[in-house]
C-alpha atoms as a PDB file:
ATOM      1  CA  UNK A   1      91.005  25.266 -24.393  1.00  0.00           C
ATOM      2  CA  UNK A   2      88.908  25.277 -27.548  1.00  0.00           C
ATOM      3  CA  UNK A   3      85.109  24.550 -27.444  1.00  0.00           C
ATOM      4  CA  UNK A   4      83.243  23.759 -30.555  1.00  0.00           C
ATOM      5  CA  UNK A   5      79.828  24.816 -30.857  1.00  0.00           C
ATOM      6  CA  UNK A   6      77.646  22.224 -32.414  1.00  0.00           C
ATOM      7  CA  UNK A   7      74.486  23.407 -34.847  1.00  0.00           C
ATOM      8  CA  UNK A   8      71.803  23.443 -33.074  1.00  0.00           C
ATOM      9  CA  UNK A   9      69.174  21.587 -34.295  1.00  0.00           C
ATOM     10  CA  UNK A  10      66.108  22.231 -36.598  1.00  0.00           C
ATOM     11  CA  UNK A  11      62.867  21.644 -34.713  1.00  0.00           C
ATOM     12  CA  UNK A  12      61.100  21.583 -38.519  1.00  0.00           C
ATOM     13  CA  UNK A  13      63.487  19.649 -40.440  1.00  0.00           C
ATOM     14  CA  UNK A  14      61.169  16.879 -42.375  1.00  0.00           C
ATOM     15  CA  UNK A  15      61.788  13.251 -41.164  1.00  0.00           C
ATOM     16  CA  UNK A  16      62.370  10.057 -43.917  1.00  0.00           C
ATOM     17  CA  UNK A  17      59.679   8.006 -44.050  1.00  0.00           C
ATOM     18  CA  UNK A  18      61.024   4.239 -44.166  1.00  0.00           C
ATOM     19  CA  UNK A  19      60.107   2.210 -46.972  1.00  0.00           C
ATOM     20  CA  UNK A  20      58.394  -1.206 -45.713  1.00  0.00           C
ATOM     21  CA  UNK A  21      59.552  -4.488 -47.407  1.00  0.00           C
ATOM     22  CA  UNK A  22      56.270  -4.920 -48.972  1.00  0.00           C
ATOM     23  CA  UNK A  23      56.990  -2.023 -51.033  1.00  0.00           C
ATOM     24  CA  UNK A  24      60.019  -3.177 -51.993  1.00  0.00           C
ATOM     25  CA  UNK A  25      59.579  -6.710 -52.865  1.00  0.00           C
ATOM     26  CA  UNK A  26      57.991  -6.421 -55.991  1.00  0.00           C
ATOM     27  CA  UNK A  27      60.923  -4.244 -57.553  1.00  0.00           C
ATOM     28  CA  UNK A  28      63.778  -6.733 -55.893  1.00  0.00           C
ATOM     29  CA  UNK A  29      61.778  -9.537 -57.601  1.00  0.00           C
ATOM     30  CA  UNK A  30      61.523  -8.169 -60.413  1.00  0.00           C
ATOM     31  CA  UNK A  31      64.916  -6.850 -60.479  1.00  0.00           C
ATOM     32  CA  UNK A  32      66.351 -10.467 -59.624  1.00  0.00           C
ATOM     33  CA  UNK A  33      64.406 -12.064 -62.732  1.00  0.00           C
ATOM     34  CA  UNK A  34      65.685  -9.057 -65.063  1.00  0.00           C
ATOM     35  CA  UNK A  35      69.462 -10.404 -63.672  1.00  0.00           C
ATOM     36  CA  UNK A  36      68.448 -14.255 -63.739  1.00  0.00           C
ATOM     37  CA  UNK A  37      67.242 -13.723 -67.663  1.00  0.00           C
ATOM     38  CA  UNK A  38      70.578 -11.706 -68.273  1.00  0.00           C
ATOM     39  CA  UNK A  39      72.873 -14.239 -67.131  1.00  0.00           C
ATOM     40  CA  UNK A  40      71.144 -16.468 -68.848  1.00  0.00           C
ATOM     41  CA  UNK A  41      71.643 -15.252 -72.183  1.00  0.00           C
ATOM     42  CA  UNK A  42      75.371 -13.842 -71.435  1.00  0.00           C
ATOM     43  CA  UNK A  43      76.309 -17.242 -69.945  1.00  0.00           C
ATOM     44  CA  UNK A  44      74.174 -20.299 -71.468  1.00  0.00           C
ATOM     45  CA  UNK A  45      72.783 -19.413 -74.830  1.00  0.00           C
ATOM     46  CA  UNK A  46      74.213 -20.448 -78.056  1.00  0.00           C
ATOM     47  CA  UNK A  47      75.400 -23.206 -75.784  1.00  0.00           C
ATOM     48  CA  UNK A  48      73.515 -26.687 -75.322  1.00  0.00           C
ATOM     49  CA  UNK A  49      70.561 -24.795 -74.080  1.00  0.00           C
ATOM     50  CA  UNK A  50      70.090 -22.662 -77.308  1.00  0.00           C
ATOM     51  CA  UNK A  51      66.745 -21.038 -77.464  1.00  0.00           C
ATOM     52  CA  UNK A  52      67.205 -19.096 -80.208  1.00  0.00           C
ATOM     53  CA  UNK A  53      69.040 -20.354 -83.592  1.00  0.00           C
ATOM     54  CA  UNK A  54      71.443 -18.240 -85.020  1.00  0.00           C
ATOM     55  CA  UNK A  55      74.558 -16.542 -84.020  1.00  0.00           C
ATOM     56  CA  UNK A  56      73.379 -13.197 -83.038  1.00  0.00           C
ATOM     57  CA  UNK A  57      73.014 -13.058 -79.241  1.00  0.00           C
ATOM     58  CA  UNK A  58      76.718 -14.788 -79.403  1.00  0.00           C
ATOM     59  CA  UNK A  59      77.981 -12.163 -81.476  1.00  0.00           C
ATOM     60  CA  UNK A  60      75.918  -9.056 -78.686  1.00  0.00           C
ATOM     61  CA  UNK A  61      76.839 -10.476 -75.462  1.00  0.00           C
ATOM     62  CA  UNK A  62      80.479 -12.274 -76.686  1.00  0.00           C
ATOM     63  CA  UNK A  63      82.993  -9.289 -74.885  1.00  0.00           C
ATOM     64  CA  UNK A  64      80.639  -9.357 -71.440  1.00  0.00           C
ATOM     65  CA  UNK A  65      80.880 -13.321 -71.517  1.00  0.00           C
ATOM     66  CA  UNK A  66      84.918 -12.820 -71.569  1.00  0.00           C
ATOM     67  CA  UNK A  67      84.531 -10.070 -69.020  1.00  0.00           C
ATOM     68  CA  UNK A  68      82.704 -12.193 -66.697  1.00  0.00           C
ATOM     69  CA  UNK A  69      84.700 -14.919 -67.246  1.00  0.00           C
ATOM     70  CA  UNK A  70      82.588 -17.098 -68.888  1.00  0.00           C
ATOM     71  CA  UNK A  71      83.974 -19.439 -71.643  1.00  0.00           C
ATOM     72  CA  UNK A  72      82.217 -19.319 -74.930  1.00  0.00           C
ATOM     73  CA  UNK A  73      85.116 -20.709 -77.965  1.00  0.00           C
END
């Protein structure tokens, strides 16, 4: 019959500290706005909420708008 002889294990090995949430909530915030702001630009502008005139940020974010499947013409 075949045994298998497991590692044995390193009394010294380093342990991972756990990152609390209140380290982490700032970033995820801020990381949700950054997302919020970029959907808002690839989905909604040059549309009836224009903030900006012009046809530029159309013209940048027009192939990720089709990708995503919003509808822009």
């Amino acid at each position: 019959m075949a045994q298998s002889i497991a590692p044995a294990a390193v009394a010294d090995a380093p342990a991972i500290a756990p990152i609390s949430l209140k380290a982490v909530a700032p970033w995820a915030l801020f990381v949700g706005m950054l997302m919020l702001v970029l959907l808002y630009f690839v989905g909604a502008e040059q549309g009836a909420t224009a903030l900006l005139s012009g046809e530029q940020v159309h013209e940048w974010v027009h192939d990720g708008r089709h990708l995503l499947g919003f509808p822009c013409h």
